[in-house]
Amino acid sequence: MLLEIKNLHAKIEGKEILKGINLTVNAGEVHAIMGPNGSGKSTLANVLAGHENYEVTEGEIIYKGKNLLELSPEDRAREGIFLAFQYPVELPGVSNTNFLKTAVNEIRKYRGEEEMDAVDFLQMIKEKMKIVELDQALLKRSVNEGFSGGEKKRNEIFQMAVLEPKLAILDETDSGLDIDALRIVANGVEKLRSPENSTILVTHYQRLLNYIVPDFVHVLSDGKIVKSGGKQLALELEEKGYDWIKTDAVA
Amino acid sequence: MNDIANFKNTLTSSFTDFEKSLNGQSKQPLHSIRKEALANFEQAEFPNLKNEEWRYTNISPLLKHSFNPLPAVLPLMYDDIQQFLLGDTFNHVMVFVNGRFDENLSKINNLPDGLIVKSIATDVEEDDPNVLEHFGKYALSEGQIFTSLSAAYTFDGAFVHVQEGKIIEDPIHLLFIADARKDKALIQPRNLFIADKNSQASVLEHFVSLSEDIYFTNTITEIVVGENTYFDHVKLQEESKRAFHISRTVIDQELSSNFTSHAISLGGDICRNDINSKFNDKGGECTINGLFLLDDSQLCDTHTLIDHAQPHCNSHEHYKGILDDKSRGVFNGKVIVRPDAQKTNAFQENNNIILSNEALINTKPQLEIFADDVKCSHGATIGQLDKEAMFYLKTRGIGEDIARAMLLHAFASDVIKTIKLLPVRDYVEAILTKKFNQ
Ligand SMILES: Nc1ncnc2c1ncn2[C@@H]1O[C@H](COP(=O)(O)OP(=O)(O)O)[C@@H](O)[C@H]1O
Ligand SMILES: [Mg+2]
């Protein structure tokens, strides 16, 4: 078992958003979390990544046998958790290359590995850029600054490819992408798929799941997982919307 | 009141000793300027918070000390100063110790044709008409207590003259070393840079100290940028954290001239920088950028004035401040667009990051526009380190300290990146890296 979320409750600004989430993710699995806007999907993603604005009031998260909630966001990343942001942050003045190099070496340092030398690093970066078909000129630019929406999303997947996480959480990485960009993103995720690595795909469209076939689909509504199933569930949701599940849950 | 009288008395009483030390020089025309300045000093009002120009900066802590206008100058060796030479990359270096020119430590014997670099004192001895034509003509003494103090005790300082049509590729490094191990030195370098028509040069004014002692640097620089001339100026201030630093830079810009300035302020307990640039003719371009990095109880006050006295001139100003602990910053950017100065473009921006609850910045644009066909803009921001940016970096495995250093570096980098002298830029980058990673 890679990740186990038990009865997770979380608040932001005094308002309870997550109201008892239970979810188990085993190594090698892809889980899709779907649900209407405002249901708490990004909140869950942010709590997993360790955002300080969210307060966990109840429940626990066990990751690789450790209490995840005790780890700082940077240590979570070093332990292999990666969050692809729904709205990636622009970092004017921080060059993409410097940013990635620092990240790679911070993670290596934590793992007791030596820093990567400049030549190997550049070689690796160039390989990974090909996966997401990003223009190399972007390396010199500031992180996400002036990037188009699609470039930002692809840059998240590029970072994921560079950092090679154990558990990747993709928060609506598919939203707002044209079909070509969607295919590139999906391809990037597929490349990382392995028996050791797991992925949580947060989305509210079924479209991405045509390209990345999930092992499980969960429906989040009002801070709770109200239904879980196989990939078939995503198609059902696409067809009928979320309403039938909400009433179902209440009933 | 008593304090002020004492302060003035201490400083004026050394004047007779100073005169004696000048020997024959006290007969020269410059000496009447000195005496006139001394009279101005005695009469000038000591700035207080009621004075609009000093509203946010209480300079009265200066009165608690009795500074020596004729400070001891201990002999220094190359090893003492090597750390300040930016990797020994510059070919033209003038070293001043407590305001006195040190010929042995300097490197000005290999000057290209058309570049004159010497101490003002030597230049006066040689009766250079340029000194009398320009000295004290831009930084006026009257009513200015610190300028008149500087003029009264004028002895050494850098005189740089670039002759017509000369392009000086190598920058001129002026290294002002404060050595207050012996006494509370009053250090007053007095600089004059003249770049004639169609010339080009860059000068770095660099203020350092040998120890973290109390002293008072009071420095004046006058710069004449001739017609169609390009002049690049960097002032890097890394004084003792207990020092007082008051500086005034006055620039006269002639027809189609281009002047750029970067002021990097890191040291000093109380630091006040005045930069005044005036377009005396059309077609001028002026860039005034700066960065102040403050912590502890440091106070740094920057007052700039760009005087658009003539049409078709552009000015760009960008200052950034990073303030930690109980530090205080003041930025006052005044732009005057006079009635004839049509087609003026004037842009000003001041951005600040406050890292603690107790740090404070007073920022004030002051636009006085009397012409109608002009484009002027100004903006000021005060904020904290962006929390979402910090979180983003952390989710990539980057620890708190490095993440913070990266963001501060990024913030400062817009200003640093526009420094044209690469060794200076690298040196400043290295200082920032060291400072932010602490
Ligand atoms: N910073 C915040 N302050 C207050 N409420 C918030 C904040 N962020 C999210 N919320 C609220 O939490 C709820 C869930 O939001 P979110 O997790 O972003 O949903 P989703 O990603 O499923 O669209 C929404 O009602 C939203 O308004
Ligand atoms: Mg969301």
XYZ file of C-alpha atoms and ligand atoms in Angstrom:
717
model
C 0.000 0.000 0.000
C 1.424 3.363 -1.025
C -1.167 5.747 0.311
C -3.978 5.329 2.769
C -6.343 8.178 3.593
C -8.596 7.470 6.549
C -11.591 9.564 7.566
C -9.896 12.789 6.454
C -11.532 16.042 7.524
C -10.030 19.393 6.540
C -10.926 23.040 6.961
C -9.973 26.247 5.257
C -10.648 29.582 6.883
C -12.840 27.877 9.430
C -14.981 26.186 6.791
C -15.023 22.416 6.633
C -14.406 21.243 3.071
C -13.348 17.622 3.390
C -15.804 15.650 5.456
C -14.391 12.189 5.926
C -12.433 10.941 2.912
C -11.337 7.321 2.716
C -9.058 6.250 -0.099
C -6.409 3.591 -0.592
C -3.911 3.730 -3.434
C -1.609 0.800 -4.091
C 1.642 0.958 -5.979
C 1.132 0.884 -9.734
C -2.496 2.059 -9.651
C -4.113 4.994 -11.393
C -7.066 6.525 -9.571
C -9.326 9.124 -11.085
C -11.120 11.494 -8.740
C -14.042 13.189 -10.379
C -16.672 15.488 -9.066
C -18.424 18.801 -9.638
C -16.780 22.177 -9.114
C -16.379 23.057 -5.476
C -16.648 19.481 -4.263
C -13.182 19.615 -2.651
C -10.920 17.978 -5.262
C -8.240 20.677 -5.151
C -8.536 20.805 -1.389
C -7.686 17.119 -1.220
C -4.757 17.617 -3.609
C -3.461 20.560 -1.565
C -3.806 18.700 1.728
C -1.790 15.834 0.271
C 0.921 18.264 -0.845
C 0.942 19.996 2.544
C -0.474 23.469 1.904
C -0.397 25.373 5.176
C -3.744 27.115 4.656
C -5.597 23.838 5.081
C -6.120 22.497 8.547
C -6.645 18.788 9.004
C -9.087 18.390 11.873
C -9.625 14.646 11.861
C -8.337 11.470 10.288
C -4.947 10.412 9.016
C -2.871 9.937 5.914
C -0.334 7.137 5.785
C 2.173 7.309 2.949
C 4.859 4.646 2.554
C 4.076 3.633 6.121
C 4.735 7.145 7.457
C 2.400 9.740 8.903
C 2.295 12.122 5.951
C 0.749 14.943 7.944
C 3.925 15.265 10.000
C 6.064 15.964 6.945
C 6.773 19.423 5.550
C 5.721 20.039 1.937
C 9.352 19.832 0.796
C 9.898 16.510 2.577
C 6.739 15.118 1.014
C 8.150 16.057 -2.384
C 11.475 14.468 -1.477
C 9.619 11.338 -0.459
C 8.152 11.201 -3.944
C 4.888 13.132 -3.884
C 4.277 15.453 -6.796
C 1.375 17.836 -7.291
C 0.670 19.182 -10.756
C -1.178 22.382 -9.891
C -4.560 23.287 -11.297
C -3.231 26.856 -11.530
C 0.579 26.723 -11.755
C 2.264 29.688 -10.088
C 4.355 32.170 -12.082
C 7.815 32.814 -10.686
C 9.201 35.926 -12.392
C 12.982 36.096 -12.169
C 13.429 32.386 -11.381
C 14.771 30.654 -14.471
C 13.319 27.269 -15.329
C 16.767 25.707 -15.475
C 17.845 26.998 -12.085
C 14.520 26.000 -10.593
C 14.706 22.427 -11.879
C 18.342 22.009 -11.004
C 17.723 23.190 -7.454
C 14.734 20.871 -7.117
C 16.600 17.854 -8.489
C 19.591 18.451 -6.245
C 17.546 19.147 -3.130
C 15.791 15.839 -3.623
C 19.059 14.022 -4.300
C 20.626 15.555 -1.204
C 17.709 14.305 0.910
C 18.214 10.836 -0.473
C 21.916 10.945 0.250
C 22.834 11.078 -3.419
C 25.452 13.290 -4.992
C 24.497 16.450 -6.875
C 24.020 15.970 -10.572
C 26.733 17.582 -12.666
C 25.765 20.249 -15.170
C 26.311 18.124 -18.277
C 24.266 15.151 -17.073
C 21.574 17.483 -15.861
C 21.195 19.240 -19.210
C 21.221 15.932 -21.022
C 18.450 14.625 -18.778
C 16.413 17.831 -19.111
C 16.569 17.679 -22.883
C 15.347 14.094 -22.913
C 12.414 14.926 -20.685
C 11.460 17.987 -22.678
C 10.908 15.783 -25.684
C 8.260 13.818 -23.811
C 6.065 16.890 -23.426
C 7.201 18.514 -26.673
C 8.210 21.695 -24.902
C 10.361 24.246 -26.680
C 13.867 24.378 -25.222
C 13.739 28.165 -25.242
C 11.371 27.891 -22.277
C 14.264 26.663 -20.123
C 15.866 30.080 -20.154
C 12.638 31.856 -19.295
C 11.220 32.437 -15.853
C 9.079 29.618 -14.499
C 5.584 29.861 -16.026
C 5.914 33.594 -16.598
C 4.059 34.577 -19.727
C 3.376 30.908 -20.559
C 0.092 30.104 -22.251
C -2.368 27.963 -20.297
C -1.328 24.877 -22.270
C 2.379 25.588 -21.787
C 1.866 25.860 -18.059
C 0.126 22.488 -17.921
C 2.777 20.859 -20.068
C 5.442 22.431 -17.875
C 3.869 20.717 -14.860
C 4.082 17.368 -16.611
C 7.635 18.167 -17.668
C 8.566 18.823 -14.040
C 6.883 15.578 -13.105
C 8.942 13.728 -15.704
C 12.123 15.325 -14.322
C 11.362 14.609 -10.667
C 10.040 11.071 -11.274
C 7.605 10.926 -8.361
C 6.236 7.798 -6.688
C 2.843 9.396 -6.301
C 1.743 12.001 -8.822
C -1.375 14.039 -8.164
C -2.616 15.825 -11.254
C -5.138 18.520 -10.436
C -7.217 19.186 -13.553
C -4.148 19.074 -15.731
C -6.489 18.345 -18.627
C -8.784 21.364 -18.227
C -8.550 23.941 -20.934
C -6.277 21.868 -23.161
C -6.851 21.345 -26.850
C -6.785 17.782 -28.052
C -3.114 17.884 -29.091
C -1.986 19.187 -25.732
C -4.213 16.673 -23.994
C -2.580 13.856 -25.941
C 0.881 15.169 -24.981
C -0.060 15.372 -21.314
C -1.567 11.889 -21.361
C 1.510 10.544 -23.088
C 3.696 12.071 -20.385
C 1.645 10.422 -17.674
C 1.685 7.072 -19.452
C 5.485 7.235 -19.749
C 5.734 7.457 -15.986
C 3.343 4.622 -15.370
C 5.065 1.646 -13.788
C 4.341 -1.065 -11.220
C 6.013 1.110 -8.556
C 4.443 4.480 -9.338
C 0.898 5.597 -8.703
C -1.162 8.450 -10.052
C -4.186 10.341 -8.793
C -5.923 12.108 -11.648
C -8.228 14.854 -10.484
C -10.572 15.911 -13.232
C -14.130 16.738 -13.905
C -14.131 15.675 -17.515
C -14.151 12.127 -18.727
C -12.131 13.093 -21.818
C -8.673 12.568 -20.288
C -9.689 9.053 -19.278
C -9.912 8.090 -22.955
C -6.163 8.464 -23.025
C -5.203 7.372 -19.542
C -7.239 4.413 -18.474
C -7.710 4.480 -14.705
C -7.896 1.419 -12.486
C -10.433 3.120 -10.239
C -12.793 6.051 -10.483
C -14.078 7.878 -7.397
C -16.716 10.524 -7.224
C -16.206 13.321 -4.765
C -19.225 15.309 -3.739
C -19.439 17.822 -0.916
C -16.205 16.651 0.669
C -16.919 12.937 0.592
C -16.280 10.083 -1.794
C -19.825 9.094 -2.624
C -19.156 6.441 -5.203
C -16.261 4.339 -6.395
C -15.962 2.011 -9.334
C -13.987 0.998 -12.382
C -13.373 2.989 -15.556
C -16.957 2.360 -16.537
C -18.099 4.807 -13.867
C -16.432 7.692 -15.695
C -18.480 7.014 -18.804
C -21.633 6.811 -16.779
C -20.854 10.170 -15.203
C -20.231 11.728 -18.584
C -23.596 10.514 -19.738
C -25.759 11.272 -16.718
C -23.926 14.085 -14.953
C -23.338 14.149 -11.227
C -26.869 14.669 -10.011
C -27.913 11.032 -9.861
C -24.972 10.284 -7.594
C -25.704 13.120 -5.229
C -29.305 11.981 -4.754
C -28.048 8.447 -4.496
C -25.730 9.384 -1.700
C -28.406 11.185 0.243
C -30.845 8.332 -0.162
C 20.067 72.832 20.054
C 23.164 72.343 22.135
C 23.922 69.134 20.326
C 23.780 70.889 17.000
C 26.057 73.680 18.189
C 28.510 71.097 19.505
C 28.381 69.149 16.285
C 29.143 72.260 14.270
C 31.842 73.452 16.645
C 33.718 70.179 16.600
C 33.713 70.144 12.858
C 34.636 73.788 12.315
C 37.367 73.827 14.938
C 39.511 71.452 12.879
C 39.437 73.791 9.911
C 42.548 75.745 10.948
C 44.495 72.490 11.247
C 43.189 71.503 7.867
C 44.334 74.825 6.356
C 47.792 74.370 7.806
C 48.041 70.909 6.323
C 47.303 72.362 2.904
C 50.492 74.475 2.890
C 50.732 76.416 -0.340
C 47.409 75.115 -1.574
C 45.488 77.418 0.690
C 46.292 80.262 -1.697
C 44.521 78.650 -4.612
C 41.068 79.709 -5.860
C 39.587 76.457 -4.561
C 40.376 77.585 -1.074
C 37.986 80.490 -1.245
C 35.293 77.977 -2.193
C 36.235 75.992 0.913
C 36.000 79.030 3.161
C 32.692 80.071 1.712
C 31.407 76.525 2.237
C 32.532 76.587 5.847
C 30.481 79.731 6.381
C 27.522 78.020 4.733
C 27.989 75.044 7.022
C 27.887 77.218 10.107
C 24.671 78.839 8.988
C 22.857 75.854 7.492
C 19.995 74.313 9.389
C 20.533 70.812 10.718
C 17.766 68.717 9.124
C 14.854 67.667 11.295
C 11.599 65.845 10.647
C 9.789 69.119 9.973
C 11.958 69.597 6.924
C 10.000 68.123 3.989
C 13.155 66.599 2.514
C 13.881 64.756 5.763
C 10.380 63.908 6.863
C 10.926 60.208 7.450
C 14.590 60.196 8.339
C 15.735 61.248 11.732
C 19.389 62.097 11.221
C 19.932 63.393 14.750
C 21.773 60.223 15.937
C 24.671 61.784 14.049
C 24.826 64.440 16.774
C 25.700 61.894 19.437
C 29.172 61.407 18.038
C 32.099 63.632 17.604
C 33.639 62.819 14.270
C 37.157 63.642 13.266
C 37.281 65.507 9.940
C 41.020 64.832 9.726
C 41.033 61.138 10.548
C 44.132 59.026 10.985
C 45.165 57.121 7.879
C 46.979 53.913 8.663
C 49.040 52.430 5.870
C 47.328 49.502 4.173
C 48.731 46.647 2.161
C 47.391 45.041 -0.988
C 46.252 42.053 1.104
C 43.994 44.310 3.180
C 42.055 45.449 0.144
C 42.277 42.527 -2.236
C 38.842 41.211 -1.211
C 37.261 44.422 -2.510
C 38.874 44.369 -5.937
C 36.211 42.223 -7.618
C 38.672 39.543 -8.556
C 41.225 42.082 -9.731
C 39.492 42.401 -13.073
C 39.684 46.154 -13.465
C 42.615 47.954 -15.027
C 41.866 51.388 -13.638
C 41.544 51.440 -9.875
C 41.754 54.387 -7.513
C 41.927 53.570 -3.837
C 41.021 56.069 -1.137
C 41.580 55.359 2.540
C 39.477 57.527 4.818
C 39.030 59.854 1.889
C 42.757 60.152 1.171
C 44.065 58.970 -2.168
C 46.497 56.083 -1.837
C 48.687 56.070 -4.891
C 50.493 52.854 -4.009
C 47.345 50.800 -3.786
C 45.891 52.388 -6.907
C 46.362 51.349 -10.499
C 46.189 54.394 -12.752
C 49.529 54.395 -14.484
C 48.287 52.681 -17.597
C 45.553 55.006 -18.768
C 44.400 55.064 -22.369
C 44.752 58.186 -24.409
C 42.032 60.705 -23.597
C 41.321 59.508 -20.088
C 42.499 61.559 -17.168
C 42.114 59.997 -13.751
C 43.659 61.603 -10.710
C 42.890 62.882 -7.308
C 41.082 66.201 -7.124
C 43.882 67.459 -4.860
C 46.508 66.797 -7.517
C 44.327 68.274 -10.176
C 43.899 71.473 -8.227
C 47.656 71.719 -7.797
C 48.042 71.465 -11.523
C 45.598 74.335 -12.062
C 43.260 72.380 -14.296
C 40.660 74.905 -15.495
C 38.050 72.106 -15.547
C 37.951 71.959 -11.805
C 37.133 75.582 -11.327
C 34.664 75.528 -14.174
C 32.693 72.609 -12.757
C 33.533 72.014 -9.105
C 30.590 72.810 -6.843
C 28.533 74.117 -9.746
C 25.986 71.294 -9.608
C 25.972 70.225 -5.968
C 25.441 73.671 -4.469
C 26.478 74.266 -0.885
C 24.129 76.983 0.156
C 21.639 75.872 2.774
C 22.908 72.288 2.437
C 24.636 71.358 5.634
C 26.272 68.163 4.388
C 27.283 69.482 0.981
C 28.881 72.536 2.557
C 30.695 70.347 5.076
C 32.081 68.349 2.165
C 33.072 71.451 0.201
C 34.767 73.042 3.214
C 37.072 70.080 3.722
C 37.568 69.206 0.073
C 40.892 67.587 -0.417
C 40.976 64.251 -2.172
C 38.418 62.550 -4.313
C 38.328 61.194 -7.812
C 38.651 63.455 -10.779
C 37.782 61.637 -13.979
C 37.917 63.422 -17.291
C 37.066 61.685 -20.528
C 38.097 63.772 -23.466
C 36.035 64.438 -26.556
C 35.336 61.430 -28.730
C 37.087 58.934 -26.458
C 35.484 55.588 -25.776
C 36.861 54.162 -22.560
C 36.250 50.426 -22.600
C 37.569 49.565 -19.148
C 35.537 50.712 -16.208
C 37.113 52.880 -13.546
C 36.860 51.398 -10.083
C 36.886 53.924 -7.263
C 37.355 52.094 -4.004
C 36.597 54.114 -0.887
C 37.859 52.305 2.174
C 36.795 53.367 5.624
C 39.200 52.533 8.408
C 37.693 53.681 11.695
C 39.727 51.396 13.917
C 41.632 54.393 15.235
C 38.994 57.126 15.512
C 35.446 58.068 14.520
C 36.419 59.202 11.081
C 34.564 61.758 9.016
C 35.306 60.605 5.489
C 34.542 62.982 2.685
C 35.587 61.981 -0.799
C 34.664 64.632 -3.277
C 34.321 63.466 -6.862
C 34.006 65.171 -10.180
C 33.480 63.267 -13.425
C 33.482 65.094 -16.730
C 32.723 63.258 -19.939
C 33.169 65.483 -22.967
C 31.172 65.371 -26.182
C 30.845 61.988 -27.966
C 32.640 60.062 -25.283
C 31.818 56.990 -23.262
C 32.882 55.726 -19.840
C 31.751 53.773 -16.821
C 32.626 54.405 -13.221
C 32.047 52.281 -10.150
C 31.968 54.038 -6.788
C 32.490 51.386 -4.179
C 32.248 52.043 -0.436
C 33.629 49.473 1.969
C 34.934 49.350 5.505
C 37.662 47.424 7.259
C 35.754 47.003 10.503
C 32.231 47.277 11.877
C 32.899 50.624 13.546
C 31.113 53.931 13.814
C 32.170 56.585 11.324
C 30.581 59.042 8.956
C 30.934 59.011 5.198
C 29.751 62.196 3.557
C 30.348 61.984 -0.147
C 29.521 64.215 -3.071
C 29.787 63.355 -6.736
C 29.198 65.728 -9.607
C 28.880 64.300 -13.085
C 28.834 66.234 -16.336
C 27.590 64.122 -19.223
C 28.472 65.963 -22.403
C 26.676 66.097 -25.723
C 25.952 62.686 -27.240
C 27.908 61.046 -24.464
C 27.221 57.805 -22.730
C 28.012 57.559 -19.036
C 27.384 54.573 -16.817
C 27.581 54.935 -13.051
C 27.321 52.304 -10.335
C 27.406 53.047 -6.653
C 27.894 50.044 -4.448
C 27.635 50.815 -0.765
C 28.672 48.088 1.656
C 29.725 50.189 4.623
C 29.894 49.105 8.251
C 26.463 48.391 9.719
C 27.177 51.056 12.334
C 28.264 53.776 9.925
C 26.481 56.877 8.727
C 26.491 57.310 4.987
C 25.260 60.462 3.340
C 25.764 60.811 -0.368
C 24.715 63.238 -3.007
C 25.142 62.647 -6.704
C 24.280 65.446 -9.081
C 24.221 64.885 -12.810
C 24.174 67.457 -15.559
C 23.008 66.017 -18.877
C 23.729 67.763 -22.133
C 22.227 67.357 -25.625
C 21.350 63.726 -26.512
C 23.340 62.362 -23.640
C 22.667 59.025 -21.986
C 23.218 58.424 -18.296
C 22.592 55.241 -16.333
C 22.916 54.808 -12.621
C 22.637 51.819 -10.324
C 22.793 52.340 -6.601
C 23.105 49.216 -4.477
C 22.800 49.963 -0.766
C 23.635 47.222 1.675
C 25.485 48.707 4.620
C 25.236 51.605 7.005
C 23.189 52.236 10.100
C 21.665 55.347 8.616
C 22.109 55.895 4.909
C 20.820 58.752 2.838
C 21.266 58.886 -0.933
C 20.321 61.857 -3.018
C 20.487 61.536 -6.779
C 19.586 64.541 -8.857
C 19.712 64.508 -12.604
C 18.914 67.413 -14.842
C 18.329 67.474 -18.575
C 19.901 70.672 -19.746
C 19.163 69.999 -23.364
C 16.983 67.924 -25.658
C 17.167 64.244 -26.486
C 18.555 63.030 -23.179
C 18.024 59.602 -21.739
C 18.401 58.783 -18.069
C 18.047 55.486 -16.220
C 18.179 55.498 -12.443
C 17.891 52.094 -10.820
C 18.611 50.904 -7.343
C 18.309 48.205 -4.749
C 18.375 48.496 -0.988
C 18.689 45.472 1.231
C 18.127 46.198 4.881
C 17.964 44.356 8.157
C 18.527 44.920 11.898
C 17.697 48.561 12.605
C 19.150 49.942 9.390
C 17.570 52.968 7.804
C 18.084 53.771 4.148
C 16.567 56.824 2.534
C 16.732 57.436 -1.198
C 15.651 60.737 -2.639
C 15.823 61.096 -6.369
C 15.030 64.096 -8.510
C 14.836 63.998 -12.258
C 14.465 67.429 -13.720
C 12.973 67.421 -17.199
C 13.906 70.976 -18.017
C 13.993 70.351 -21.762
C 11.737 68.574 -24.274
C 12.213 65.130 -25.853
C 13.918 63.458 -22.921
C 13.205 60.055 -21.398
C 13.731 58.945 -17.852
C 13.280 55.468 -16.386
C 13.537 54.798 -12.725
C 13.220 51.499 -10.921
C 14.041 50.988 -7.251
C 13.561 47.855 -5.240
C 13.776 47.328 -1.514
C 13.973 44.237 0.683
C 13.475 44.977 4.358
C 13.857 42.634 7.288
C 13.849 42.940 11.098
C 13.244 46.500 12.307
C 14.744 48.182 9.257
C 13.233 51.233 7.617
C 13.286 52.338 4.050
C 12.354 55.619 2.460
C 11.937 56.168 -1.245
C 11.001 59.578 -2.565
C 11.062 59.895 -6.325
C 10.497 63.382 -7.580
C 10.057 64.141 -11.243
C 9.671 67.677 -12.483
C 8.472 68.266 -16.019
C 8.941 71.948 -16.734
C 6.600 73.931 -18.985
C 8.838 73.666 -22.064
C 9.567 69.985 -21.645
C 7.026 68.642 -24.157
C 7.315 65.047 -25.387
C 8.725 63.927 -22.083
C 8.547 60.276 -21.100
C 9.073 59.618 -17.425
C 8.534 56.248 -15.800
C 9.039 55.419 -12.188
C 8.516 52.278 -10.172
C 9.335 51.292 -6.611
C 8.686 47.751 -5.359
C 9.333 46.554 -1.856
C 9.264 43.290 0.021
C 8.822 43.401 3.761
C 10.062 40.287 5.521
C 9.092 41.062 9.092
C 6.257 42.677 11.009
C 8.432 45.458 12.263
C 10.083 46.592 9.044
C 8.647 49.687 7.436
C 8.867 51.492 4.126
C 7.689 54.970 3.218
C 7.447 55.315 -0.510
C 6.310 58.418 -2.273
C 6.272 59.407 -5.918
C 6.242 63.121 -6.405
C 5.332 64.214 -9.900
C 5.248 67.881 -10.755
C 4.151 68.215 -14.332
C 3.858 71.603 -15.986
C 3.840 70.540 -19.640
C 0.850 68.933 -21.350
C 2.262 66.633 -24.012
C 3.994 64.151 -21.754
C 3.827 60.497 -20.748
C 4.490 59.919 -17.086
C 3.745 56.974 -14.911
C 4.620 55.820 -11.475
C 3.862 52.863 -9.294
C 4.756 51.638 -5.864
C 4.157 48.257 -4.283
C 4.761 46.931 -0.804
C 4.269 43.245 -0.182
C 5.467 40.129 1.496
C 7.121 37.122 0.005
C 4.482 35.399 -2.101
C 3.173 32.446 -0.076
C 1.829 30.584 -3.077
C 5.205 30.901 -4.799
C 6.894 29.548 -1.660
C 4.499 26.600 -1.591
C 5.072 25.887 -5.255
C 8.837 25.719 -4.742
C 8.457 23.495 -1.691
C 6.244 21.044 -3.546
C 9.231 20.556 -5.836
C 11.402 19.488 -2.912
C 13.056 22.852 -2.370
C 13.515 23.672 1.319
C 12.273 26.816 3.053
C 15.604 28.668 3.129
C 16.582 28.001 -0.441
C 13.059 28.747 -1.657
C 13.118 32.067 0.138
C 16.568 32.878 -1.228
C 15.423 32.044 -4.751
C 12.406 34.324 -4.538
C 14.343 37.210 -3.027
C 17.018 36.799 -5.627
C 14.391 36.780 -8.321
C 12.843 39.927 -6.913
C 16.175 41.742 -6.874
C 17.218 40.424 -10.234
C 15.324 42.915 -12.430
C 17.507 45.645 -11.060
C 20.739 43.636 -10.883
C 20.344 42.379 -14.441
C 20.429 45.892 -15.823
C 23.900 46.558 -14.403
C 26.055 46.643 -17.492
C 29.432 46.019 -15.867
C 29.533 42.231 -15.721
C 32.123 41.855 -12.935
C 30.055 44.241 -10.821
C 26.886 42.344 -11.567
C 28.561 39.055 -10.627
C 29.970 40.576 -7.465
C 26.548 41.889 -6.413
C 24.941 38.555 -7.307
C 27.474 36.804 -5.093
C 26.784 39.174 -2.201
C 23.051 38.580 -2.550
C 23.476 34.817 -2.725
C 25.531 34.893 0.431
C 23.136 37.203 2.205
C 19.960 35.395 1.211
C 21.349 31.981 2.026
C 22.237 32.916 5.563
N -8.782 29.739 0.148
C -10.076 29.415 0.358
N -10.808 30.087 1.251
C -12.104 29.782 1.458
N -12.751 28.790 0.825
C -12.092 28.086 -0.088
C -10.713 28.351 -0.366
N -10.299 27.482 -1.320
C -11.378 26.715 -1.617
N -12.431 27.075 -0.878
C -13.769 26.482 -0.932
O -13.632 25.107 -0.761
C -14.559 24.428 -1.561
C -13.863 23.358 -2.377
O -12.969 23.975 -3.280
P -11.982 23.149 -4.190
O -11.277 22.158 -3.370
O -11.146 24.109 -4.932
O -12.997 22.413 -5.169
P -12.775 21.711 -6.572
O -11.316 21.604 -6.818
O -13.433 20.397 -6.419
O -13.451 22.546 -7.583
C -15.278 25.463 -2.416
O -16.514 25.729 -1.824
C -14.387 26.666 -2.305
O -15.131 27.847 -2.374
Mg -10.089 22.324 -8.324
